[in-house]
Short mmCIF file of C-alpha atoms in Angstrom, two decimals:
data_model
loop_
_atom_site.label_atom_id
_atom_site.label_comp_id
_atom_site.label_asym_id
_atom_site.label_seq_id
_atom_site.Cartn_x
_atom_site.Cartn_y
_atom_site.Cartn_z
CA MET A 1 93.16 88.98 109.26
CA LEU A 2 93.78 92.03 107.13
CA ALA A 3 96.60 93.06 109.44
CA LEU A 4 98.13 89.60 109.13
CA GLU A 5 97.89 89.77 105.36
CA ARG A 6 99.66 93.13 105.38
CA VAL A 7 102.45 91.64 107.49
CA ALA A 8 102.71 88.63 105.18
CA ARG A 9 102.82 90.87 102.12
CA GLY A 10 105.57 92.97 103.64
CA ILE A 11 107.86 90.14 104.69
CA GLU A 12 107.25 87.81 101.76
CA PRO A 13 110.04 89.19 99.55
CA LEU A 14 112.52 88.55 102.37
CA THR A 15 111.29 85.39 104.00
CA ALA A 16 110.64 83.52 100.78
CA LYS A 17 114.39 83.54 100.17
CA LEU A 18 115.24 81.84 103.45
CA ARG A 19 115.73 78.16 104.11
CA PRO A 20 113.99 75.78 104.23
CA GLY A 21 112.66 76.45 100.79
CA HIS A 22 114.00 77.47 97.43
CA PRO A 23 114.87 80.84 95.90
CA VAL A 24 111.86 82.66 94.55
CA PRO A 25 111.71 82.03 90.79
CA ALA A 26 111.12 84.83 88.34
CA PRO A 27 107.51 85.02 87.15
CA ALA A 28 106.92 82.80 84.15
CA GLY A 29 104.65 83.42 81.22
CA ASP A 30 102.19 81.10 79.54
CA ARG A 31 103.43 77.62 78.74
CA THR A 32 101.84 74.40 77.56
CA VAL A 33 102.13 71.25 79.65
CA ARG A 34 100.99 67.71 79.03
CA VAL A 35 99.16 65.46 81.46
CA ASP A 36 101.67 62.65 81.93
CA ARG A 37 99.81 60.71 84.62
CA VAL A 38 96.44 60.77 86.36
CA GLU A 39 96.14 59.16 89.81
CA HIS A 40 93.49 59.08 92.50
CA PRO A 41 95.15 59.23 95.95
CA ALA A 42 91.77 59.56 97.73
CA GLU A 43 88.07 59.42 97.01
CA GLY A 44 87.08 62.30 94.75
CA VAL A 45 90.66 63.51 94.33
CA ALA A 46 92.60 63.53 91.05
CA GLN A 47 96.37 63.99 91.11
CA LEU A 48 97.85 65.16 87.83
CA THR A 49 101.51 64.92 86.91
CA LEU A 50 102.23 67.69 84.40
CA VAL A 51 105.30 67.70 82.17
CA PRO A 52 106.49 70.19 79.52
CA ALA A 53 104.81 69.70 76.17
CA ARG A 54 108.29 69.94 74.67
CA PRO A 55 110.31 67.01 76.07
CA GLY A 56 113.45 67.92 77.97
CA GLU A 57 112.38 71.51 78.70
CA PRO A 58 112.73 72.15 82.47
CA LEU A 59 109.89 73.77 84.35
CA PRO A 60 110.49 76.92 86.45
CA ALA A 61 111.75 76.32 89.98
CA TRP A 62 109.20 76.55 92.79
CA GLN A 63 109.04 76.50 96.55
CA PRO A 64 106.55 75.02 99.03
CA GLY A 65 103.31 76.98 99.25
CA GLN A 66 103.35 78.20 95.66
CA HIS A 67 100.56 77.62 93.16
CA VAL A 68 100.15 77.67 89.40
CA ASP A 69 97.40 79.16 87.26
CA VAL A 70 95.94 76.39 85.12
CA LEU A 71 94.21 77.44 81.89
CA LEU A 72 91.50 74.89 81.19
CA GLY A 73 89.01 74.48 78.37
CA GLY A 74 86.77 77.41 77.45
CA GLY A 75 89.22 79.94 78.87
CA ILE A 76 88.55 78.84 82.46
CA LEU A 77 91.43 79.79 84.79
CA ARG A 78 91.93 78.18 88.19
CA GLN A 79 94.68 78.20 90.80
CA TYR A 80 96.03 74.93 92.22
CA SER A 81 98.78 74.42 94.77
CA LEU A 82 101.90 72.60 93.70
CA THR A 83 102.50 69.42 95.65
CA GLY A 84 105.37 66.98 95.49
CA ASP A 85 109.13 67.57 95.42
CA PRO A 86 110.31 71.13 94.63
CA SER A 87 113.71 69.80 93.59
CA ASP A 88 112.15 67.89 90.70
CA ARG A 89 111.88 70.33 87.78
CA SER A 90 110.92 67.67 85.28
CA ALA A 91 107.27 67.67 86.37
CA TYR A 92 104.67 69.52 88.43
CA ARG A 93 102.00 67.78 90.48
CA ILE A 94 98.62 69.15 91.48
CA ALA A 95 95.78 67.43 93.33
CA VAL A 96 92.18 68.59 92.91
CA ARG A 97 89.06 67.51 94.76
CA ARG A 98 85.92 67.12 92.66
CA ILE A 99 83.40 69.74 93.77
CA PRO A 100 79.73 69.07 92.94
CA HIS A 101 78.76 71.44 90.10
CA GLY A 102 82.30 72.89 90.20
CA VAL A 103 83.34 74.04 86.73
CA GLY A 104 87.10 74.07 87.27
CA SER A 105 87.33 70.82 89.23
CA GLY A 106 85.01 69.14 86.74
CA LEU A 107 87.31 70.09 83.86
CA VAL A 108 90.38 68.86 85.76
CA HIS A 109 88.73 65.52 86.56
CA GLY A 110 87.86 65.18 82.90
CA LEU A 111 91.51 65.38 81.81
CA ARG A 112 93.25 62.25 80.59
CA GLU A 113 96.85 61.27 80.01
CA GLY A 114 98.13 63.03 76.91
CA ASP A 115 95.83 66.06 77.21
CA THR A 116 97.43 69.49 77.29
CA VAL A 117 96.62 72.58 79.35
CA GLY A 118 98.06 76.06 79.70
CA LEU A 119 100.09 77.06 82.74
CA ARG A 120 101.17 80.33 84.34
CA GLY A 121 103.44 80.76 87.32
CA PRO A 122 104.47 79.58 89.81
CA ARG A 123 103.18 82.32 92.12
CA ASN A 124 103.53 82.79 95.85
CA ALA A 125 100.44 83.58 97.93
CA PHE A 126 101.32 81.27 100.84
CA PRO A 127 104.98 82.04 101.70
CA PHE A 128 106.97 79.35 103.49
CA THR A 129 109.22 81.13 105.98
CA ARG A 130 112.11 80.05 108.17
CA ALA A 131 111.15 79.24 111.76
CA GLU A 132 112.51 77.39 114.79
CA ARG A 133 109.63 74.92 114.57
CA TYR A 134 106.31 74.50 112.76
CA LEU A 135 102.72 73.53 113.35
CA PHE A 136 101.05 72.47 110.10
CA VAL A 137 97.25 72.08 110.00
CA ALA A 138 95.50 70.79 106.88
CA GLY A 139 91.81 70.31 106.27
CA GLY A 140 91.18 67.63 103.63
CA ILE A 141 92.60 68.67 100.26
CA GLY A 142 94.33 71.53 102.10
CA ILE A 143 97.20 69.08 102.49
CA THR A 144 98.37 69.88 98.95
CA PRO A 145 100.42 73.03 99.76
CA ILE A 146 101.21 71.74 103.25
CA LEU A 147 102.86 68.49 102.13
CA PRO A 148 105.89 70.14 100.44
CA MET A 149 106.34 72.31 103.54
CA VAL A 150 106.34 69.29 105.84
CA LEU A 151 108.82 67.46 103.61
CA SER A 152 111.07 70.52 103.40
CA ALA A 153 111.07 71.06 107.17
CA HIS A 154 111.77 67.37 107.77
CA ARG A 155 114.72 67.36 105.37
CA ALA A 156 116.12 70.50 107.04
CA GLY A 157 115.85 68.88 110.48
CA VAL A 158 113.42 71.53 111.78
CA PRO A 159 110.95 70.23 114.41
CA ALA A 160 107.41 70.12 113.09
CA ARG A 161 104.01 68.74 114.03
CA THR A 162 101.35 68.07 111.42
CA VAL A 163 97.60 67.74 111.98
CA HIS A 164 95.56 66.45 109.05
CA THR A 165 91.78 66.57 109.37
CA GLY A 166 89.03 65.53 106.99
CA ARG A 167 85.72 63.75 106.64
CA SER A 168 87.19 60.24 106.54
CA ARG A 169 90.50 58.53 105.89
CA ALA A 170 89.27 57.49 102.46
CA THR A 171 88.83 61.14 101.45
CA MET A 172 92.17 62.38 102.86
CA PRO A 173 95.07 62.21 100.37
CA PHE A 174 98.78 61.94 101.13
CA THR A 175 98.50 60.91 104.80
CA ASP A 176 101.00 58.12 104.10
CA LEU A 177 103.55 60.62 102.74
CA LEU A 178 103.75 62.81 105.86
CA PRO A 179 106.99 62.34 107.85
CA GLY A 180 107.69 63.18 111.48
CA GLU A 181 105.10 63.87 114.18
CA VAL A 182 101.75 63.46 112.46
CA SER A 183 98.19 63.34 113.80
CA VAL A 184 95.58 62.12 111.31
CA ARG A 185 92.09 62.92 112.66
CA PRO A 186 89.17 62.09 110.37
CA ASP A 187 85.82 63.43 111.55
CA ASP A 188 84.08 60.05 111.39
CA GLU A 189 86.54 58.66 113.96
CA TYR A 190 87.31 61.64 116.24
CA GLY A 191 84.53 64.13 115.60
CA PRO A 192 85.06 67.70 114.35
CA PRO A 193 88.53 69.21 114.85
CA ASP A 194 89.23 70.68 118.29
CA PRO A 195 91.20 73.91 117.64
CA ALA A 196 92.18 74.27 121.31
CA ALA A 197 93.74 70.80 121.29
CA ILE A 198 95.49 71.50 117.98
CA VAL A 199 97.38 74.53 119.33
CA GLU A 200 97.84 73.16 122.86
CA GLY A 201 101.44 73.37 123.99
CA LEU A 202 102.47 75.76 121.21
CA THR A 203 105.93 77.05 122.12
CA PRO A 204 107.51 80.41 121.22
CA GLY A 205 109.22 80.41 117.84
CA THR A 206 106.61 78.14 116.25
CA ALA A 207 105.18 79.22 112.91
CA VAL A 208 101.61 78.08 112.31
CA TYR A 209 100.46 77.15 108.80
CA VAL A 210 96.82 76.31 108.09
CA CYS A 211 95.15 75.43 104.80
CA GLY A 212 91.54 74.37 104.57
CA PRO A 213 87.98 75.58 105.04
CA SER A 214 87.47 79.07 106.46
CA PRO A 215 85.93 77.84 109.77
CA LEU A 216 89.03 75.74 110.47
CA ILE A 217 91.35 78.64 109.69
CA GLU A 218 89.41 81.11 111.83
CA ALA A 219 89.15 78.66 114.74
CA VAL A 220 92.87 77.88 114.81
CA TRP A 221 93.82 81.53 114.31
CA SER A 222 91.61 82.68 117.20
CA ARG A 223 93.43 80.29 119.54
CA THR A 224 96.95 80.96 118.30
CA PRO A 225 99.08 83.26 120.53
CA GLU A 226 99.43 86.76 119.09
CA ASP A 227 103.22 86.50 118.93
CA ALA A 228 103.16 83.32 116.82
CA PRO A 229 103.65 83.84 113.06
CA PHE A 230 100.42 82.71 111.39
CA PHE A 231 99.95 81.93 107.69
CA SER A 232 96.86 80.57 106.01
CA GLU A 233 95.38 79.72 102.66
CA ARG A 234 91.66 79.15 102.31
CA PHE A 235 89.44 77.28 99.87
CA ALA A 236 86.85 80.04 99.50
CA PRO A 237 86.73 83.84 99.71
CA ALA A 238 87.04 85.26 103.20
CA PRO A 239 83.98 87.06 104.58
CA VAL A 240 83.98 90.83 104.18
CA VAL A 241 85.60 92.46 107.22
CA ASP A 242 84.93 96.09 108.19
CA GLY A 243 83.09 96.72 104.95
CA GLU A 244 81.19 99.91 104.20
CA PRO A 245 78.66 100.51 101.42
CA PHE A 246 80.01 102.20 98.30
CA GLU A 247 79.29 102.33 94.56
CA VAL A 248 80.97 101.13 91.40
CA GLN A 249 80.23 102.61 88.00
CA LEU A 250 80.77 100.19 85.11
CA GLY A 251 82.44 102.48 82.60
CA GLU A 252 82.33 106.27 82.32
CA ASP A 253 78.81 106.12 80.88
CA GLY A 254 77.76 102.81 82.40
CA PRO A 255 75.37 101.85 85.18
CA VAL A 256 76.08 102.64 88.82
CA VAL A 257 75.90 99.56 91.06
CA PRO A 258 75.59 99.86 94.86
CA VAL A 259 77.88 97.54 96.87
CA PRO A 260 76.50 96.60 100.30
CA ALA A 261 78.74 96.51 103.37
CA ASP A 262 78.71 92.70 103.51
CA GLU A 263 79.24 91.87 99.83
CA SER A 264 82.13 92.22 97.42
CA ALA A 265 82.02 94.44 94.37
CA LEU A 266 82.58 91.34 92.26
CA GLU A 267 79.42 89.70 93.60
CA VAL A 268 77.19 92.62 92.71
CA MET A 269 78.93 93.21 89.37
CA ARG A 270 78.28 89.60 88.34
CA ARG A 271 74.58 90.05 89.00
CA VAL A 272 74.60 92.88 86.45
CA ARG A 273 77.13 91.34 84.09
CA PRO A 274 77.33 87.55 84.65
CA ALA A 275 80.23 87.20 82.20
CA THR A 276 82.57 89.25 84.45
CA ALA A 277 85.85 87.33 84.61
CA TYR A 278 87.12 86.04 87.95
CA SER A 279 89.07 83.14 89.40
CA CYS A 280 90.62 83.00 92.90
CA ARG A 281 88.25 85.55 94.55
CA GLN A 282 90.96 86.15 97.15
CA GLY A 283 92.91 89.00 95.60
CA PHE A 284 96.06 87.41 94.25
CA CYS A 285 95.48 85.98 90.76
CA GLY A 286 94.68 89.25 88.96
CA THR A 287 91.93 87.79 86.75
CA CYS A 288 89.19 90.20 87.84
CA ARG A 289 91.33 93.36 88.09
CA LEU A 290 90.01 96.37 86.19
CA THR A 291 91.52 99.76 85.48
CA LEU A 292 90.40 102.31 88.06
CA LEU A 293 89.38 105.45 86.15
CA SER A 294 88.44 107.57 89.15
CA GLY A 295 87.75 107.33 92.86
CA GLU A 296 89.89 106.35 95.85
CA ALA A 297 90.08 102.62 96.48
CA ASN A 298 90.87 100.66 99.62
CA HIS A 299 93.14 98.05 98.05
CA ARG A 300 92.85 94.72 99.85
CA ASP A 301 94.32 92.47 97.19
CA ARG A 302 97.67 90.76 97.55
CA PRO A 303 99.40 90.67 94.16
CA THR A 304 101.80 87.78 93.70
CA GLY A 305 104.69 87.25 91.29
CA GLY A 306 103.73 88.11 87.75
CA SER A 307 100.50 89.82 88.79
CA PRO A 308 101.25 93.50 89.52
CA ARG A 309 98.37 95.71 90.67
CA GLY A 310 99.37 98.89 88.90
CA GLU A 311 96.46 101.34 88.60
CA GLU A 312 93.91 98.58 88.83
CA PHE A 313 91.14 97.57 91.20
CA ALA A 314 90.40 94.00 92.32
CA PRO A 315 86.61 93.87 92.85
CA CYS A 316 86.81 90.46 94.53
CA VAL A 317 88.32 91.91 97.72
CA SER A 318 89.10 95.63 97.39
CA ARG A 319 86.61 98.26 98.50
CA ALA A 320 86.11 102.00 99.03
CA ALA A 321 85.09 104.29 101.84
CA ALA A 322 81.40 104.74 102.70
CA GLY A 323 79.59 106.63 99.94
CA GLU A 324 82.59 106.65 97.60
CA ARG A 325 82.03 105.95 93.90
CA LEU A 326 84.65 104.09 91.89
CA VAL A 327 84.53 104.29 88.10
CA LEU A 328 85.94 101.14 86.49
CA ASP A 329 87.01 100.66 82.88
CA VAL A 330 84.67 97.86 81.78
#
């Protein structure tokens, strides 16, 4: 997966400019948006239509696969995929599933029409590239970044097949908005997804896009031919791959914290300092990045538009060689 991420990072500046899709917008700074409408397209899912707080002010252009950073109450920052029509710059739409005990999703579900929130972006961590044909696979709420891709491919006349999985039809949003060849397979009707069946008959030139739980992504990826372009976006941090134990020192005179081979530096840092800021935990938002004072890091983050790495270290995903000590400015 790390190799695939390196490939994606390398080709993103080029492929993001190709049709179908829209030109990559310049990174935008903080802005205030108003909740214009709250809808519930599925059980436990809130869809928010966000418009500029200043009427008539257009929002930055975006392309399928992009997300925005939403600044919620108490300084909480979360990333949510844009869904809807990229050609409509009068409003953004996000859809968020309510997670039990989830802070961010709880705040989103508590929003009402007329409330305001902060916004940053859009950013691109899930680039939509040009291909001869597509296979789109979405797990539950993972349909949010996939839907604009499906619509864009359909409008461009590019052959595409979409597989939408989930617990039940009642919990799966936007199934009625998917055009073209679509397979809706709720678990309570068909059983768990069959990755072999999903990729069966995949022809050369097909780009595979998957968004959903990590097990679904890993299962589809493991059965996808090596020569097929594969792109994914996951709900939760990926497991540590090829990790080695190292140390982080919290400040030049601060405590030294050992990082095991199977945990992230962020996880162990939060046990020492629970207030350590974080958000995406996947290496693209920049919330947890800290200045690296000394030591040689193995950078595994994937900075997106408006979030340069610079001389910083992302403890959510980046690591160091066995026995190395990194001194962070905290």
